[in-house]
Amino acid sequence: MDDLMLWMQLKKGEHQALKKIYDQNIRNLENYALKFTPDSNLVEDTIHDIFVQIWQKRETLGDTDSIIKYLCVTLRREIIRRIGKAQNIVGLEHSDHKELDFTLSIEDAIIQGERADMNSKKLQEALKSLSSRQKEAIFLRYYESMEYEDICSVMDISYQSVRNLISKGIIELRNQFTIWIFVVFFLNH
Amino acid sequence: MAHEDLHKFQQDLIQDSSFIAWVKSEFDIDNDRWSVFIDEHIEKMDEINNAIRFVVALDFHDENKIDTKALWSKIESETKPDIKSAKIVKFKPWKMVAAIASIAVAILLIFKPLSHGDYLKTYKASITQRIKEPFPDGSAVTLNPGSEVTFNSKKWEQERRVSLKGLAFFEVRKGASFVVETDKGKITVLGTSFSVDTRNQHFEVICKTGKVSVLSSFGQETILEPGGVATLIGEHLHTQTRPEGAIGLVSWLDGTFTFNDVDYGEVIEEIENQYGVKVNMEASLYTLKYTGFFKNNHLNDALFSITWPLKLKYSIKGTEVFIVKE
């Protein structure tokens, strides 16, 4: 079933649809939110409230062709608002959240054996050199598999900005990565 | 080719939606398109491999911190309109009589048609073939190529007992105990589904539903709940739990063969089993360690999946496959 159909069922009040949406997206939402804050209680509460709200407001919800996009937009706005409140920063959700760090780490790189460690470390270092917004865009693109258009909506920035953020970020990461592959190749031969 | 062009080639791949989807779906989505692409750009295999490695490495999955079941219960209790407390049904005496009567009838039916004599039956899946076969009570077994089970069809109603060689998945109807005997251990269940792997001197049992009791040939016993995996390591039966809904709990059923730090020779044996080919390679490659997976739909894809991580190359000539170092 595609997102459009599932969303329609939700709007019609089928509780199963809510459950399905939850099951399909919970891990992705959790992972996204945890990049803004390590506080898993805050993340859990926010996700809880979002799902309860979606259900309560189901009849007035707009249409969406990408449920994960809809949820990410809502989650992002809400989590930034709550972090801002906790840290006493007014209007953080409207700024480009320079004050907030988007933390990316690579814990499950699935590359072979001891290479996994080397690989993680190298990328880890390279990731540190990127800006929060670059990291967030790359995360949405490569972890959530989002299209550029959807990333625009979630991050509330222009198409060209998204492309630039990702392009430059990837080039930076890849330079590190390629150097690393070259070194490993050298050591192995 | 100029250095910059190669970079551009790789950069374009890394940023291509379909390419990302293909790699992230473990080479499933848009696979036909990318198989063709690789054939057409075989001279740029290194660049393609690096792009794959790069996308694979960009997996920002954190350790899960939320108990999704508990959270859902909370959400459900606040959203579901019609959760009522369960009704208590009083057991009526006449129902008891009916139950006893039906049990009596059932016992009569079971003992009446029994006759003597052994009727040993064997289901065997030949090379390249995966089969699903029924037992007399409607329980079933799915056999991986080259695996076999034997059981006594006449005595089935008295005792549900099968002996297994190889890799099999059992779906057991509720009833008296169901026993699977293997060289390395014995598995006893009531009604459940589980997978047993005895290939290459392994002994691994995965419980998918219900409860499974595993007794190793060294006398150690363990009870598995859904998601539980028991593996014989040396003489010790090691148990662990895989998270519910984990991809590929019994992945070979879906045609995905996963390997965790095993000798490359075992991977090759499974390839030969699944596709009926003969693989030729240098002896030293058999003891390489491999972690990864392949899918059993296309030989080309499977060979690609198991060679690129180890920097190996393959070629196919009829039913023979040659694997060499790059």
Coordinates of C-alpha atoms in Angstrom, one line a residue:
Chain A
M1 CA 0.0 0.0 0.0
D2 CA 1.4 3.4 -0.8
D3 CA 1.5 6.4 1.6
L4 CA -1.4 8.2 0.0
M5 CA -3.8 5.2 0.6
L6 CA -2.5 4.7 4.2
W7 CA -2.9 8.4 5.0
M8 CA -6.5 8.3 3.6
Q9 CA -7.3 5.4 5.9
L10 CA -5.9 7.2 8.8
K11 CA -8.1 10.2 8.0
K12 CA -11.1 8.0 7.8
G13 CA -10.4 7.0 11.4
E14 CA -9.0 3.5 10.9
H15 CA -6.9 2.9 14.0
Q16 CA -4.9 0.2 12.3
A17 CA -3.5 2.8 9.9
L18 CA -2.1 4.7 12.8
K19 CA -0.4 1.5 14.1
K20 CA 1.0 0.8 10.7
I21 CA 2.4 4.3 10.3
Y22 CA 3.9 4.0 13.8
D23 CA 5.5 0.7 13.0
Q24 CA 6.9 1.8 9.7
N25 CA 8.4 5.0 10.9
I26 CA 9.2 4.8 14.6
R27 CA 12.9 3.8 14.3
N28 CA 13.5 6.5 11.6
L29 CA 11.9 9.2 13.7
E30 CA 13.8 8.1 16.8
N31 CA 17.1 8.1 15.0
Y32 CA 16.4 11.6 13.5
A33 CA 15.3 13.1 16.8
L34 CA 18.3 11.7 18.7
K35 CA 20.6 13.6 16.4
F36 CA 19.3 16.8 17.9
T37 CA 19.4 15.7 21.5
P38 CA 20.7 12.7 23.5
D39 CA 17.7 13.0 25.8
S40 CA 15.7 9.9 24.9
N41 CA 12.9 10.8 27.3
L42 CA 12.3 14.1 25.5
V43 CA 12.4 12.2 22.2
E44 CA 9.9 9.6 23.4
D45 CA 7.5 12.3 24.8
T46 CA 7.6 14.3 21.6
I47 CA 6.9 11.3 19.4
H48 CA 4.1 10.2 21.7
D49 CA 2.5 13.6 21.6
I50 CA 2.8 13.8 17.8
F51 CA 1.1 10.5 17.2
V52 CA -1.7 11.3 19.7
Q53 CA -2.2 14.7 17.9
I54 CA -2.2 13.2 14.5
W55 CA -5.0 10.9 15.6
Q56 CA -7.0 13.6 17.3
K57 CA -6.7 16.0 14.4
R58 CA -7.0 13.2 11.7
E59 CA -10.1 14.7 10.1
T60 CA -8.5 18.0 9.4
L61 CA -5.1 16.7 8.3
G62 CA -3.9 17.8 4.8
D63 CA -2.9 15.2 2.2
T64 CA 0.6 13.9 1.9
D65 CA 2.3 11.6 -0.5
S66 CA 5.2 11.0 1.9
I67 CA 4.3 10.1 5.4
I68 CA 7.9 10.1 6.6
K69 CA 8.3 13.7 5.3
Y70 CA 5.2 14.8 7.1
L71 CA 6.3 13.2 10.3
C72 CA 9.9 14.6 10.0
V73 CA 8.6 18.2 9.5
T74 CA 6.4 17.9 12.6
L75 CA 9.0 16.2 14.7
R76 CA 11.7 18.6 13.8
R77 CA 9.6 21.7 14.6
E78 CA 8.4 20.2 17.8
I79 CA 11.8 18.9 19.1
I80 CA 13.6 22.1 18.3
R81 CA 10.8 24.1 20.1
R82 CA 11.1 21.9 23.2
I83 CA 14.9 21.9 23.3
G84 CA 14.7 25.7 22.9
K85 CA 12.3 25.9 25.8
A86 CA 14.5 23.7 28.0
Q87 CA 17.5 25.9 27.2
N88 CA 15.5 29.1 27.4
I89 CA 16.1 30.1 23.8
V90 CA 13.1 31.9 22.4
G91 CA 12.0 31.3 18.8
L92 CA 14.7 28.7 18.1
E93 CA 12.3 26.9 15.7
H94 CA 12.3 29.9 13.5
S95 CA 16.0 30.5 13.4
D96 CA 18.3 28.3 11.4
H97 CA 19.1 26.6 14.7
K98 CA 22.8 27.7 14.8
E99 CA 22.7 27.1 18.5
L100 CA 21.7 23.5 18.1
D101 CA 24.2 20.8 17.2
F102 CA 23.1 18.1 14.9
T103 CA 25.3 15.2 16.0
L104 CA 26.1 12.5 13.6
S105 CA 28.2 9.5 14.5
I106 CA 28.7 6.3 12.6
E107 CA 28.3 3.3 14.8
D108 CA 27.1 0.6 12.5
A109 CA 29.3 0.9 9.4
I110 CA 28.8 -2.6 8.0
I111 CA 32.2 -2.8 6.3
Q112 CA 34.3 -5.8 6.9
G113 CA 36.1 -6.6 10.1
E114 CA 38.9 -4.3 11.4
R115 CA 38.2 -2.1 8.4
A116 CA 34.9 -1.1 10.0
D117 CA 36.8 0.6 12.8
M118 CA 39.2 2.4 10.6
N119 CA 36.4 3.4 8.3
S120 CA 34.2 4.7 11.1
K121 CA 37.0 6.7 12.7
K122 CA 38.0 8.3 9.4
L123 CA 34.4 9.3 8.5
Q124 CA 33.8 10.3 12.1
E125 CA 36.6 12.8 11.8
A126 CA 35.4 14.0 8.5
L127 CA 31.9 14.5 9.8
K128 CA 33.1 16.8 12.5
S129 CA 34.3 19.2 9.9
L130 CA 30.8 19.6 8.5
S131 CA 28.2 22.2 9.6
S132 CA 25.1 21.1 11.5
R133 CA 22.9 21.8 8.5
Q134 CA 25.2 19.9 6.2
K135 CA 25.0 16.9 8.5
E136 CA 21.3 17.1 8.8
A137 CA 20.8 17.3 5.0
I138 CA 23.2 14.3 4.5
F139 CA 21.4 12.4 7.2
L140 CA 18.0 12.9 5.6
R141 CA 19.3 12.0 2.2
Y142 CA 21.4 8.9 3.1
Y143 CA 19.7 7.6 6.2
E144 CA 16.0 8.5 5.6
S145 CA 16.5 8.1 1.8
M146 CA 14.6 11.4 1.2
E147 CA 14.3 13.2 -2.2
Y148 CA 15.8 16.7 -2.4
E149 CA 12.3 18.2 -2.6
D150 CA 11.3 16.5 0.7
I151 CA 14.4 17.7 2.4
C152 CA 13.5 21.3 1.4
S153 CA 10.2 20.9 3.2
V154 CA 11.6 19.3 6.3
M155 CA 14.5 21.8 6.7
D156 CA 12.5 24.7 5.4
I157 CA 15.2 25.9 2.9
S158 CA 15.4 26.2 -0.8
Y159 CA 16.1 23.4 -3.3
Q160 CA 19.4 25.0 -4.3
S161 CA 20.5 25.2 -0.7
V162 CA 19.8 21.6 -0.1
R163 CA 21.7 20.5 -3.2
N164 CA 24.7 22.7 -2.2
L165 CA 24.7 21.5 1.4
I166 CA 24.7 17.9 0.3
S167 CA 27.1 18.3 -2.7
K168 CA 29.7 20.1 -0.7
G169 CA 29.3 17.8 2.3
I170 CA 29.8 14.7 0.2
I171 CA 32.9 16.1 -1.6
E172 CA 34.4 16.8 1.8
L173 CA 33.6 13.4 3.2
R174 CA 34.6 11.6 0.0
N175 CA 38.0 13.3 0.0
Q176 CA 38.7 11.8 3.4
F177 CA 37.2 8.5 2.5
T178 CA 39.1 8.2 -0.8
I179 CA 42.4 9.0 1.0
W180 CA 41.6 6.4 3.5
I181 CA 40.8 3.7 0.9
F182 CA 44.1 4.6 -0.8
V183 CA 46.0 4.1 2.4
V184 CA 44.3 0.7 3.1
F185 CA 45.1 -0.4 -0.4
F186 CA 48.7 0.5 0.1
L187 CA 49.0 -1.3 3.4
N188 CA 47.4 -4.4 2.0
H189 CA 49.7 -4.7 -1.1
Chain B
M1 CA 40.3 9.0 -18.3
A2 CA 41.0 12.2 -16.5
H3 CA 41.1 12.1 -12.8
E4 CA 38.4 14.7 -12.5
D5 CA 36.0 12.8 -14.8
L6 CA 36.4 9.7 -12.5
H7 CA 35.5 11.9 -9.5
K8 CA 32.5 13.3 -11.3
F9 CA 31.4 9.8 -12.2
Q10 CA 31.6 8.7 -8.6
Q11 CA 30.1 11.8 -7.3
D12 CA 27.1 11.4 -9.6
L13 CA 26.6 7.9 -8.5
I14 CA 26.7 8.8 -4.8
Q15 CA 24.1 11.5 -5.3
D16 CA 21.7 9.4 -7.4
S17 CA 18.4 8.6 -5.7
S18 CA 18.0 5.3 -7.4
F19 CA 21.7 4.3 -6.7
I20 CA 21.2 5.1 -3.0
A21 CA 17.9 3.2 -2.9
W22 CA 19.6 0.2 -4.6
V23 CA 22.5 0.1 -2.2
K24 CA 20.4 0.7 0.9
S25 CA 17.9 -2.0 0.0
E26 CA 20.8 -4.4 -0.1
F27 CA 20.8 -4.4 -3.9
D28 CA 17.1 -5.1 -4.3
I29 CA 15.3 -1.9 -5.5
D30 CA 16.0 -1.0 -9.1
N31 CA 18.4 -4.0 -9.3
D32 CA 17.8 -4.7 -13.0
R33 CA 18.8 -1.2 -13.9
W34 CA 22.0 -1.3 -11.9
S35 CA 23.0 -4.8 -13.0
V36 CA 22.9 -3.5 -16.6
F37 CA 24.7 -0.3 -15.5
I38 CA 27.5 -2.4 -14.0
D39 CA 27.8 -4.6 -17.2
E40 CA 28.1 -1.4 -19.2
H41 CA 30.7 0.2 -17.0
I42 CA 32.6 -2.8 -15.9
E43 CA 35.9 -0.9 -16.6
K44 CA 34.9 1.5 -13.8
M45 CA 34.2 -1.3 -11.3
D46 CA 36.6 0.2 -8.7
E47 CA 34.8 3.5 -8.8
I48 CA 31.4 1.9 -8.5
N49 CA 32.7 -0.3 -5.6
N50 CA 34.0 2.8 -3.8
A51 CA 30.7 4.6 -4.4
I52 CA 28.9 1.6 -2.9
R53 CA 31.2 1.5 0.1
F54 CA 30.7 5.2 0.6
V55 CA 26.9 4.9 0.7
V56 CA 27.0 1.8 2.9
A57 CA 29.3 3.7 5.3
L58 CA 26.8 6.6 5.5
D59 CA 24.5 4.7 7.8
F60 CA 23.8 6.9 10.8
H61 CA 21.9 4.3 12.7
D62 CA 22.2 4.8 16.5
E63 CA 21.6 2.3 19.2
N64 CA 17.9 2.1 19.7
K65 CA 16.9 3.7 23.0
I66 CA 13.1 3.7 22.8
D67 CA 11.0 0.7 23.9
T68 CA 8.7 0.9 20.9
K69 CA 6.2 -1.6 22.2
A70 CA 5.7 0.3 25.5
L71 CA 5.5 3.6 23.7
W72 CA 2.9 2.2 21.3
S73 CA 0.8 0.9 24.3
K74 CA 0.8 4.5 25.7
I75 CA -0.3 6.0 22.3
E76 CA -2.9 3.3 21.8
S77 CA -4.5 3.7 25.2
E78 CA -4.9 7.4 24.4
T79 CA -6.2 7.1 20.9
K80 CA -8.1 3.8 20.5
P81 CA -11.8 4.6 21.0
D82 CA -13.1 1.2 21.9
I83 CA -10.8 -0.4 24.3
K84 CA -13.1 -2.0 26.9
S85 CA -12.1 -4.2 29.8
A86 CA -12.2 -7.9 28.9
K87 CA -15.5 -9.6 29.6
I88 CA -15.3 -12.5 32.0
V89 CA -17.1 -15.5 30.6
K90 CA -18.4 -18.0 33.1
F91 CA -17.8 -21.6 32.2
K92 CA -21.1 -23.4 31.9
P93 CA -21.4 -27.0 33.1
W94 CA -22.9 -28.3 29.8
K95 CA -19.9 -26.9 27.9
M96 CA -17.7 -29.0 30.1
V97 CA -19.6 -32.1 29.1
A98 CA -19.3 -31.2 25.5
A99 CA -15.6 -30.8 25.9
I100 CA -15.1 -34.1 27.6
A101 CA -17.2 -35.8 24.9
S102 CA -15.2 -34.3 22.1
I103 CA -11.9 -35.4 23.7
A104 CA -13.3 -38.9 24.1
V105 CA -14.2 -38.9 20.4
A106 CA -10.8 -37.6 19.5
I107 CA -9.1 -40.4 21.4
L108 CA -11.2 -43.0 19.7
L109 CA -10.4 -41.7 16.3
I110 CA -6.7 -41.6 17.1
F111 CA -6.4 -45.2 18.3
K112 CA -8.7 -46.9 15.9
P113 CA -6.8 -46.7 12.6
L114 CA -3.4 -47.6 13.9
S115 CA -1.7 -50.5 12.4
H116 CA 1.8 -51.9 12.8
G117 CA 4.9 -51.7 10.6
D118 CA 7.3 -48.9 9.8
Y119 CA 6.6 -46.5 7.0
L120 CA 9.7 -44.4 6.8
K121 CA 9.3 -41.5 4.5
T122 CA 12.0 -39.1 3.4
Y123 CA 11.7 -35.6 1.9
K124 CA 14.8 -34.5 0.2
A125 CA 15.5 -31.2 -1.6
S126 CA 17.9 -31.7 -4.4
I127 CA 20.5 -29.2 -5.4
T128 CA 19.1 -25.8 -6.5
Q129 CA 15.6 -26.8 -5.3
R130 CA 13.8 -25.5 -2.2
I131 CA 10.7 -27.5 -1.2
K132 CA 7.9 -27.2 1.3
E133 CA 6.3 -30.5 2.3
P134 CA 3.5 -31.4 4.7
F135 CA 3.4 -33.9 7.5
P136 CA 0.3 -36.0 8.1
D137 CA -1.1 -33.6 10.8
G138 CA -0.7 -30.5 8.6
S139 CA 2.6 -29.4 10.1
A140 CA 5.1 -28.5 7.4
V141 CA 8.8 -28.3 6.7
T142 CA 10.6 -26.1 4.2
L143 CA 13.9 -27.6 3.1
N144 CA 16.9 -25.7 1.8
P145 CA 18.6 -27.3 -1.2
G146 CA 20.6 -30.5 -0.3
S147 CA 18.7 -31.0 3.0
E148 CA 16.5 -33.9 4.0
V149 CA 14.1 -35.1 6.8
T150 CA 13.0 -38.6 7.5
F151 CA 10.0 -39.6 9.6
N152 CA 7.6 -42.5 10.2
S153 CA 4.3 -41.7 8.6
K154 CA 2.4 -44.5 10.3
K155 CA 3.5 -43.7 13.8
W156 CA 3.0 -39.9 13.2
E157 CA -0.1 -39.7 15.2
Q158 CA 1.6 -41.4 18.2
E159 CA 4.8 -39.4 18.0
R160 CA 5.8 -36.6 15.9
R161 CA 9.5 -37.2 15.4
V162 CA 11.7 -36.3 12.4
S163 CA 15.4 -36.6 11.8
L164 CA 17.1 -33.8 9.9
K165 CA 20.3 -33.3 7.9
G166 CA 20.9 -29.8 6.6
L167 CA 18.9 -26.6 7.0
A168 CA 15.1 -26.5 7.5
F169 CA 12.3 -24.4 8.7
F170 CA 9.4 -26.1 10.6
E171 CA 5.9 -24.9 11.1
V172 CA 4.3 -27.1 13.8
R173 CA 0.6 -27.5 14.4
K174 CA -0.5 -27.4 18.1
G175 CA -0.6 -30.9 19.6
A176 CA 1.6 -33.4 21.4
S177 CA 5.4 -32.8 21.4
F178 CA 7.2 -32.4 18.0
V179 CA 10.8 -33.6 18.0
V180 CA 13.6 -32.9 15.6
E181 CA 16.6 -35.1 15.9
T182 CA 20.0 -34.1 14.5
D183 CA 23.6 -35.3 15.1
K184 CA 24.4 -32.3 17.3
G185 CA 21.2 -32.0 19.3
K186 CA 17.5 -32.5 19.8
I187 CA 14.7 -29.9 19.5
T188 CA 11.3 -30.3 21.2
V189 CA 8.3 -28.1 20.7
L190 CA 4.6 -28.0 21.1
G191 CA 3.2 -25.7 18.4
T192 CA 5.5 -23.1 16.9
S193 CA 7.7 -22.3 14.0
F194 CA 11.5 -22.5 14.0
S195 CA 14.6 -23.0 11.8
V196 CA 17.3 -25.6 12.3
D197 CA 20.7 -25.4 10.7
T198 CA 23.1 -28.4 10.8
R199 CA 25.2 -27.6 7.7
N200 CA 29.0 -27.6 7.9
Q201 CA 29.1 -29.0 11.4
H202 CA 27.0 -26.1 12.7
F203 CA 24.1 -26.4 15.0
E204 CA 21.8 -23.4 15.1
V205 CA 18.1 -23.2 16.1
I206 CA 16.1 -20.0 15.6
C207 CA 12.6 -19.8 17.2
K208 CA 10.2 -17.7 15.2
T209 CA 7.0 -18.2 17.2
G210 CA 5.9 -20.2 20.2
K211 CA 8.5 -21.9 22.5
V212 CA 11.3 -24.3 21.5
S213 CA 13.3 -26.6 23.8
V214 CA 16.8 -27.4 22.5
L215 CA 18.9 -30.2 23.9
S216 CA 22.5 -30.4 22.6
S217 CA 24.3 -33.7 22.2
F218 CA 26.5 -32.6 25.0
G219 CA 23.5 -32.6 27.4
Q220 CA 22.9 -28.9 27.7
E221 CA 19.3 -27.7 27.5
T222 CA 17.8 -24.3 26.8
I223 CA 14.3 -22.9 26.1
L224 CA 13.9 -20.4 23.3
E225 CA 11.3 -17.7 23.1
P226 CA 10.4 -16.0 19.8
G227 CA 13.5 -14.3 18.4
G228 CA 15.7 -16.6 20.4
V229 CA 18.7 -18.2 18.7
A230 CA 20.7 -21.1 20.1
T231 CA 24.1 -21.8 18.6
L232 CA 26.5 -24.6 19.5
I233 CA 30.0 -23.2 19.9
G234 CA 32.4 -26.0 20.8
E235 CA 30.5 -28.0 23.4
H236 CA 28.6 -25.0 24.7
L237 CA 25.1 -24.0 23.7
H238 CA 25.2 -20.2 23.4
T239 CA 21.8 -18.3 23.4
Q240 CA 20.9 -14.8 22.3
T241 CA 17.8 -12.9 21.4
R242 CA 17.4 -11.0 18.2
P243 CA 15.1 -8.0 18.4
E244 CA 11.5 -8.6 17.3
G245 CA 10.9 -7.8 13.7
A246 CA 14.6 -7.9 13.0
I247 CA 15.2 -8.3 9.3
G248 CA 16.1 -11.8 8.3
L249 CA 15.3 -13.7 11.5
V250 CA 15.0 -16.7 9.3
S251 CA 16.3 -14.9 6.2
W252 CA 17.0 -17.9 4.0
L253 CA 13.3 -18.4 3.7
D254 CA 13.0 -15.1 1.9
G255 CA 15.9 -16.0 -0.3
T256 CA 18.5 -14.0 1.6
F257 CA 21.5 -16.0 2.8
T258 CA 23.4 -14.2 5.6
F259 CA 26.8 -15.1 6.9
N260 CA 28.5 -13.9 10.0
D261 CA 32.3 -14.3 10.1
V262 CA 32.3 -17.7 8.5
D263 CA 34.9 -19.4 6.2
Y264 CA 34.5 -18.3 2.6
G265 CA 34.3 -22.0 1.6
E266 CA 30.9 -22.2 3.3
V267 CA 29.6 -19.3 1.4
I268 CA 30.8 -20.9 -1.8
E269 CA 29.2 -24.2 -0.9
E270 CA 25.8 -22.4 -0.4
I271 CA 26.3 -20.7 -3.8
E272 CA 26.9 -24.1 -5.4
N273 CA 23.9 -25.5 -3.7
Q274 CA 21.5 -22.7 -4.7
Y275 CA 22.6 -22.4 -8.3
G276 CA 23.9 -25.9 -9.2
V277 CA 27.3 -24.4 -10.3
K278 CA 30.8 -25.5 -9.7
V279 CA 33.0 -22.8 -8.2
N280 CA 36.8 -22.9 -8.9
M281 CA 39.2 -20.8 -6.9
E282 CA 42.6 -20.8 -5.2
A283 CA 42.8 -22.9 -2.0
S284 CA 43.8 -20.0 0.1
L285 CA 40.5 -18.2 -0.5
Y286 CA 38.5 -21.0 1.2
T287 CA 39.7 -19.9 4.7
L288 CA 39.0 -16.1 4.2
K289 CA 36.4 -14.8 6.7
Y290 CA 33.2 -13.5 5.3
T291 CA 30.4 -11.4 6.7
G292 CA 27.6 -10.4 4.4
F293 CA 24.8 -11.8 2.4
F294 CA 23.6 -12.8 -1.0
K295 CA 20.1 -13.2 -2.6
N296 CA 19.2 -16.3 -4.5
N297 CA 17.5 -14.7 -7.5
H298 CA 20.3 -14.0 -10.0
L299 CA 23.6 -15.8 -10.0
N300 CA 25.3 -12.6 -11.2
D301 CA 24.0 -10.5 -8.3
A302 CA 24.8 -13.2 -5.8
L303 CA 28.4 -13.5 -7.1
F304 CA 28.8 -9.7 -7.1
S305 CA 27.5 -9.5 -3.5
I306 CA 30.0 -12.1 -2.2
T307 CA 33.0 -10.9 -4.1
W308 CA 33.2 -7.1 -4.0
P309 CA 33.7 -6.8 -0.2
L310 CA 36.7 -9.1 -0.4
K311 CA 38.1 -7.4 -3.5
L312 CA 37.7 -10.6 -5.6
K313 CA 36.6 -10.9 -9.2
Y314 CA 34.4 -13.5 -10.7
S315 CA 33.6 -14.9 -14.2
I316 CA 31.0 -17.4 -15.3
K317 CA 31.5 -20.0 -18.0
G318 CA 28.5 -22.3 -18.4
T319 CA 27.9 -24.0 -15.1
E320 CA 31.4 -23.1 -13.9
V321 CA 32.4 -20.1 -11.9
F322 CA 35.9 -18.8 -11.4
I323 CA 36.8 -16.5 -8.5
V324 CA 40.2 -14.8 -8.5
K325 CA 41.9 -12.0 -6.6
E326 CA 41.6 -8.6 -8.2

